[in-house]
Short mmCIF file of C-alpha atoms in Angstrom, two decimals:
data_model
loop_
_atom_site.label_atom_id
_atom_site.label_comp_id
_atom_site.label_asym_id
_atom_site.label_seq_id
_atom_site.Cartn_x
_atom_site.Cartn_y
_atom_site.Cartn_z
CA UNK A 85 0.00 0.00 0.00
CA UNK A 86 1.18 3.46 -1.46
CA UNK A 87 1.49 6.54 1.26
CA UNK A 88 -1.38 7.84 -0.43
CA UNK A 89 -3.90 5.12 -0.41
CA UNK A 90 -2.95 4.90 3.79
CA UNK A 91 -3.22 8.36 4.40
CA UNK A 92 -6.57 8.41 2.55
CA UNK A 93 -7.48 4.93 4.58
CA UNK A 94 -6.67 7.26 7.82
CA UNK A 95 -8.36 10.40 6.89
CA UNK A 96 -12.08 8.09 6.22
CA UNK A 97 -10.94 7.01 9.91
CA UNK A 98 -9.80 9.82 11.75
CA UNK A 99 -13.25 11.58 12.52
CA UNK A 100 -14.19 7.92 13.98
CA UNK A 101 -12.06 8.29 16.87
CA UNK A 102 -13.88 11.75 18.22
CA UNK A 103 -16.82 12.23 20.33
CA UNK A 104 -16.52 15.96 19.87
CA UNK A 105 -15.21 18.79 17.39
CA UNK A 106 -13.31 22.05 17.97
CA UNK A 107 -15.66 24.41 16.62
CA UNK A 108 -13.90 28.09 15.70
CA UNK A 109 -16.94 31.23 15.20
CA UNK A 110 -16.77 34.89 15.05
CA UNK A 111 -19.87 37.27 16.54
CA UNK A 112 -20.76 40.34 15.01
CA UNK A 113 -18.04 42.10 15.55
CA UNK A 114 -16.03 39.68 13.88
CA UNK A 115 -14.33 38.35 16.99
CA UNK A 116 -13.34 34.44 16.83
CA UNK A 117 -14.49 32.29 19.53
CA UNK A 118 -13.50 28.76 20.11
CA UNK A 119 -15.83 25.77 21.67
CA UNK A 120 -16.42 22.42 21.21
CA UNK A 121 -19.25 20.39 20.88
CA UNK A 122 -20.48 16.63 20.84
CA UNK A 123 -20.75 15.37 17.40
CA UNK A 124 -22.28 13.03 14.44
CA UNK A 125 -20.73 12.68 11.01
CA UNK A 126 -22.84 11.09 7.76
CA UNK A 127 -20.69 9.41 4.87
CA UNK A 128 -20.50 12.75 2.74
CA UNK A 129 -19.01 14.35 6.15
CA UNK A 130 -21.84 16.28 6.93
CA UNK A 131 -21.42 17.49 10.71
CA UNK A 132 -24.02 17.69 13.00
CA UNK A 133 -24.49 19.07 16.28
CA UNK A 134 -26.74 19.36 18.91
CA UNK A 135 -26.43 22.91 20.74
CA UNK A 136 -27.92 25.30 22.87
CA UNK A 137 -29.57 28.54 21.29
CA UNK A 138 -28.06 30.25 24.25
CA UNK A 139 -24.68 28.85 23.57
CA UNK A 140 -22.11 31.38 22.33
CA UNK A 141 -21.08 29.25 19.30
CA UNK A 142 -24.54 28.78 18.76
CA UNK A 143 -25.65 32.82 18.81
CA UNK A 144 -22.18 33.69 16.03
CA UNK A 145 -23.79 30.97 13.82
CA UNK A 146 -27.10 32.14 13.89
CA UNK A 147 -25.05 35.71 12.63
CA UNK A 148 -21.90 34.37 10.58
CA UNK A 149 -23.03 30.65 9.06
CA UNK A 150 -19.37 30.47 8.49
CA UNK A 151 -17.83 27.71 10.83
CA UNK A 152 -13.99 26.00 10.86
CA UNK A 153 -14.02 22.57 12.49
CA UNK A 154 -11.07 20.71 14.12
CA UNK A 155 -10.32 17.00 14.73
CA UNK A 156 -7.21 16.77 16.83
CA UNK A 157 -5.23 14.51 18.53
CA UNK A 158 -4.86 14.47 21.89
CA UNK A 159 -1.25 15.21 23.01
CA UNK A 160 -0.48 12.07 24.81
CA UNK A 161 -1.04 10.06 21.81
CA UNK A 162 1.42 12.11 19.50
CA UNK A 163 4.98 11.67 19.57
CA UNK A 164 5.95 15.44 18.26
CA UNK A 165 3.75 18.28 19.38
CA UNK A 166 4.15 20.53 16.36
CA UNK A 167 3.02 17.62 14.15
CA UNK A 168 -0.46 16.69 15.69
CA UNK A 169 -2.54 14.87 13.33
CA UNK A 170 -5.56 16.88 12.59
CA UNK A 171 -8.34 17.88 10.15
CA UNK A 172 -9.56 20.57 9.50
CA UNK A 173 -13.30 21.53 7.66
CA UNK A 174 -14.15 25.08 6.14
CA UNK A 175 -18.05 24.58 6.82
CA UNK A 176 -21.46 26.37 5.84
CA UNK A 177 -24.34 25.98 8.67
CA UNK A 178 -27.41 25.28 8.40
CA UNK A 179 -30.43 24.51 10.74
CA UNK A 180 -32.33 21.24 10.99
CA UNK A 181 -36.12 22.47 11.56
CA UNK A 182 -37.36 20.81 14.78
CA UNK A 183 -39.76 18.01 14.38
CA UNK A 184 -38.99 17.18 10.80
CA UNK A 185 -37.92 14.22 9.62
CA UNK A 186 -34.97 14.85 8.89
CA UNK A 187 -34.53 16.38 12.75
CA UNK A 188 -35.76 13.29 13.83
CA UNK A 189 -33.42 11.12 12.08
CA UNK A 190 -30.47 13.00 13.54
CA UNK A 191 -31.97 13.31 17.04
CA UNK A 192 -32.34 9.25 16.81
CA UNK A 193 -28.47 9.19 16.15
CA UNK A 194 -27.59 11.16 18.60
CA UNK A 195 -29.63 9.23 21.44
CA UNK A 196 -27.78 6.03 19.84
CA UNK A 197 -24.62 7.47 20.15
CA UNK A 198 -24.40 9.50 23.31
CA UNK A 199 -27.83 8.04 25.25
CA UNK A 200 -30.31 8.80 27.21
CA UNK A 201 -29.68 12.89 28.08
CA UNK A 202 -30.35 13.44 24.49
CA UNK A 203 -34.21 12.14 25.53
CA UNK A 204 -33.80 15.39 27.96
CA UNK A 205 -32.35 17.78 25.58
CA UNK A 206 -35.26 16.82 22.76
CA UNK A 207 -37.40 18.55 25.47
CA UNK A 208 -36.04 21.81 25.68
CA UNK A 209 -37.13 24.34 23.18
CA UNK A 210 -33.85 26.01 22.89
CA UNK A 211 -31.60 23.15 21.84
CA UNK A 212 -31.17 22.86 18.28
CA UNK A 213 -29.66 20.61 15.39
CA UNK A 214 -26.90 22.63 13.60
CA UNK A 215 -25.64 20.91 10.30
CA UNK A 216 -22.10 21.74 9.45
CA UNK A 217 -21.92 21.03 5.68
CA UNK A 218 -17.51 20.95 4.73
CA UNK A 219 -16.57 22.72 1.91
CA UNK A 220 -12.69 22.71 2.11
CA UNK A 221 -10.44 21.02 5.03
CA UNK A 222 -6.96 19.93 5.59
CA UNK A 223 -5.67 16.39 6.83
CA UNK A 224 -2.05 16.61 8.35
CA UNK A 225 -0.46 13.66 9.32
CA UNK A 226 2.69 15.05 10.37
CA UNK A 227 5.76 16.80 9.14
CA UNK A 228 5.62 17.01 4.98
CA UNK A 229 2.57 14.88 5.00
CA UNK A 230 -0.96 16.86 4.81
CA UNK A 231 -3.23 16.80 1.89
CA UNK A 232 -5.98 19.12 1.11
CA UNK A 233 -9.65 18.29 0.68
CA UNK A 234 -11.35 19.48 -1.90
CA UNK A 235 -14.99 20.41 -2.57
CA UNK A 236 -14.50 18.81 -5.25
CA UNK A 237 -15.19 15.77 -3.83
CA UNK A 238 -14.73 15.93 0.43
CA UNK A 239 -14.32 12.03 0.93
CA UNK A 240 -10.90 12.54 -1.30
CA UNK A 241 -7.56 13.58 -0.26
CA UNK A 242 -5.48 16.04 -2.94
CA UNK A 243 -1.86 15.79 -2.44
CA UNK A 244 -0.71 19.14 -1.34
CA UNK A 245 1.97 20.24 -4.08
CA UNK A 246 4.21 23.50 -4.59
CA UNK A 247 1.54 25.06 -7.19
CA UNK A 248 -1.39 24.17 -4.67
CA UNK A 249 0.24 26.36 -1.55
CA UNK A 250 0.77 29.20 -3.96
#
């Protein structure tokens, strides 16, 4: 197996291993806030999370749709901390309407994967289903080894090459 066909076996992977996402936002006055929230991912990478409406990150979506995602590992599982593995997502948001079924679907995935307090938060009015829809990203491995995804096509990695940093 090339290094391309395993880094592209690891990138289809990666998001597997995380329960939550680094979300990045900006509020009206165009300062960035970072959070985090508990996640599910469908096969075309669609993100989706289940926030608060009074939630900071929640409030700079409703005003900037414009979200960056991070997968990261933690630091006791990488040997060099400059060359975390990560991935990155340039995402556009957009809101599941409550009680369709399409919200329902989600919801049901959500209970699955992180049980029974999602039966709570389906209760409260304010929580909401936020789909994070990728448009670019960025899987590095290490040192010299990221590729860039493309929205092209987001389940494929493009090797990063001289022409494509300029």
């Amino acid at each position: 197996m090339n290094q391309f066909t395993k880094a592209q076996a690891e990138y289809e992977k990666f998001p597997e291993e995380f329960n939550s996402i680094i979300i990045s936002t900006v509020n009206k006055q165009g300062i960035p806030h970072a959070s985090y929230a508990p996640f599910i991912m469908d096969n075309n990478k669609n993100i989706y999370i289940y926030v608060s409406g009074l939630a900071t990150h929640t409030q700079n979506i409703h005003n900037h749709p414009f979200v960056s995602v991070l997968f990261i590992d933690d630091e006791i599982k990488t040997k060099q901390i400059f060359a975390r593995r990560r991935l990155n997502f340039d995402c556009t948001t957009t809101l599941i309407t409550r009680e369709t079924e399409k919200w329902q679907e989600i919801v049901d995935k959500f209970e699955i994967r992180f049980g029974e307090l999602i039966s709570t938060l389906r209760s409260l009015p304010d929580f909401r289903i936020l789909q994070l829809t990728p448009h670019t990203g960025r899987f590095v491995i290490g040192f010299g080894t990221a590729y860039n995804i493309s929205s092209d096509n987001i389940n494929q990695l493009v090797q990063i090459t001289k022409e494509s940093l300029s």
